[in-house]
């Protein structure tokens, strides 16, 4: 390993990379979603066209709305999206969303709204207005519920900003990813001039929203210094928070086909990037609140309140509407048709939009429990685990815990398991160790195929 790739210097930690790799295996070449979003991180959905979702439990609901339109297709992006869609089609899509929403009883309290994509602001402002009006008139906002809408710099207009303000949207998240023209060209992202992107961010901040900016590190052709310079330039405009993702390669994206095995984020590079990103954020006054999230302390009070999407560990009450959206209802996760035509056809003919299901078995529910505690920045409490499953943590995960503790990745703290400082740098790989055998086998088969393709590229 090259001297400059050592993560220990960046964090001031003594790291035994060999022992960590032995305990965790090597870093996966492809990742689907972040690992704490189980089972979307191992999306082995069973085909179930037209399956009806289980009835929603009573009480407040967490709603995700997918808007699958973009002005360009970034080569790293695995979300369901379409470029170059006509206004007429977008109108049909908003009609279909409103029709799908009829599945929720009117008056159901809205605990959290997240409108993502794709790019919600790739909808003309009047159509976004119609969609938000339909949602918020059917589902009254409960208490401190947060309402978030994603956007991209080039698609946001002053009219969008007025629409978001009129509906009481309190958090807007803008994807910027990079300000470096060469990196942007590599990833096929055309969000305009550097200053224009920064000005779009400033417009949101000046309009009074809680503003988050997304950047990605580990992109091809990106240097550590270049990333930190981008971060500094964006921070100078004063966003309240950053979401800083490491590049995840998904095997179905053009970028996965172009990144050679030797260019991927191996364990050492991943840990070093994470250590550097954390340090750079601290230097700019942003504290890490979740794995990818860094918040200005002054912004914390008004910070986005994340509602739990499950009651306890199992009975989900999260509904996703739109193409590819997933719903966690009861003990199953349902996925809607991921194609625009398929989704429109199903909704317009009065059929269920669902095409896939992931029933959550006992082993999946245990993994979910770990994902929502240890995997989401918290501690894995022994008493809470026993209360949920009637078994001791050691009974279910004894060998895994011993292996992780042996490599210095987890620590015992007053009746709970917590990640150590090195463990935090590989939180996702630690969490994979708690996945059910079935999911690990499914992921391993995909990794093998993806690695073969990376090696083939390297040999070309
Ligand atoms: C749906 S997009 C956000 C909004 C908007 N479409 C945009 O790109 O400006 C959500 C975020 O996911 C992140 N993302 C998408 N694909 C990713 C990948 N392969 N690896 C890491 N982050 C990714 C990007 O940071 C992106 O801003
Ligand atoms: S990252 Fe955003 S703009 Fe780029 S393709 Fe994905 S959803 Fe669209």
Tab-separated table of N, CA and C and ligand atoms in Angstrom, residues 69-79 81 117-119 150 152 154 177 189, ligand 2:
chain	number	residue	atom	x	y	z
A	69	UNK	N	-37.572	12.311	-12.873
A	69	UNK	CA	-37.154	13.112	-14.026
A	69	UNK	C	-35.848	13.822	-13.738
A	70	UNK	N	-34.968	13.877	-14.742
A	70	UNK	CA	-33.694	14.585	-14.586
A	70	UNK	C	-33.377	15.291	-15.894
A	71	UNK	N	-32.489	16.272	-15.809
A	71	UNK	CA	-32.067	16.996	-17.012
A	71	UNK	C	-30.877	16.323	-17.685
A	72	UNK	N	-30.244	15.379	-17.006
A	72	UNK	CA	-29.106	14.622	-17.557
A	72	UNK	C	-29.006	13.356	-16.721
A	73	UNK	N	-28.239	12.387	-17.210
A	73	UNK	CA	-28.111	11.127	-16.465
A	73	UNK	C	-26.679	10.993	-15.969
A	74	UNK	N	-26.455	11.205	-14.691
A	74	UNK	CA	-25.111	11.050	-14.131
A	74	UNK	C	-24.719	9.575	-14.216
A	75	UNK	N	-23.468	9.322	-14.577
A	75	UNK	CA	-23.091	7.933	-14.878
A	75	UNK	C	-22.963	7.061	-13.627
A	76	UNK	N	-22.951	7.678	-12.439
A	76	UNK	CA	-22.834	6.889	-11.207
A	76	UNK	C	-24.198	6.560	-10.613
A	77	UNK	N	-25.248	7.158	-11.140
A	77	UNK	CA	-26.526	7.186	-10.422
A	77	UNK	C	-27.393	5.967	-10.730
A	78	UNK	N	-27.858	5.310	-9.671
A	78	UNK	CA	-28.638	4.084	-9.846
A	78	UNK	C	-30.109	4.298	-9.544
A	79	UNK	N	-30.512	5.548	-9.354
A	79	UNK	CA	-31.926	5.772	-9.053
A	79	UNK	C	-32.759	5.729	-10.333
A	81	UNK	N	-34.705	7.007	-13.064
A	81	UNK	CA	-34.888	8.367	-13.591
A	81	UNK	C	-34.974	8.320	-15.108
A	117	UNK	N	-35.709	11.769	-5.823
A	117	UNK	CA	-35.764	11.297	-7.202
A	117	UNK	C	-34.514	10.564	-7.616
A	118	UNK	N	-34.200	10.754	-8.879
A	118	UNK	CA	-34.567	11.804	-9.792
A	118	UNK	C	-34.443	13.200	-9.181
A	119	UNK	N	-35.082	14.122	-9.817
A	119	UNK	CA	-34.972	15.521	-9.434
A	119	UNK	C	-36.362	16.146	-9.383
A	150	UNK	N	-35.827	17.382	-2.669
A	150	UNK	CA	-34.499	17.393	-3.302
A	150	UNK	C	-34.528	18.261	-4.559
A	152	UNK	N	-31.730	19.970	-7.933
A	152	UNK	CA	-30.384	20.110	-8.499
A	152	UNK	C	-30.215	21.573	-8.889
A	154	UNK	N	-29.255	23.323	-11.612
A	154	UNK	CA	-29.712	23.925	-12.878
A	154	UNK	C	-31.225	23.889	-13.033
A	177	UNK	N	-22.458	17.501	-5.827
A	177	UNK	CA	-21.529	16.383	-6.113
A	177	UNK	C	-20.086	16.836	-6.324
A	189	UNK	N	-22.249	14.848	-15.623
A	189	UNK	CA	-23.182	15.730	-14.913
A	189	UNK	C	-23.090	17.132	-15.501
B	2	LIG	S1	-27.610	12.122	-9.350
B	2	LIG	FE1	-29.479	13.329	-9.430
B	2	LIG	S2	-29.369	14.466	-11.401
B	2	LIG	FE2	-27.860	12.840	-11.507
B	2	LIG	S3	-28.973	11.216	-12.571
B	2	LIG	FE3	-29.128	10.826	-10.339
B	2	LIG	S4	-31.034	11.719	-9.756
B	2	LIG	FE4	-30.509	12.583	-11.772
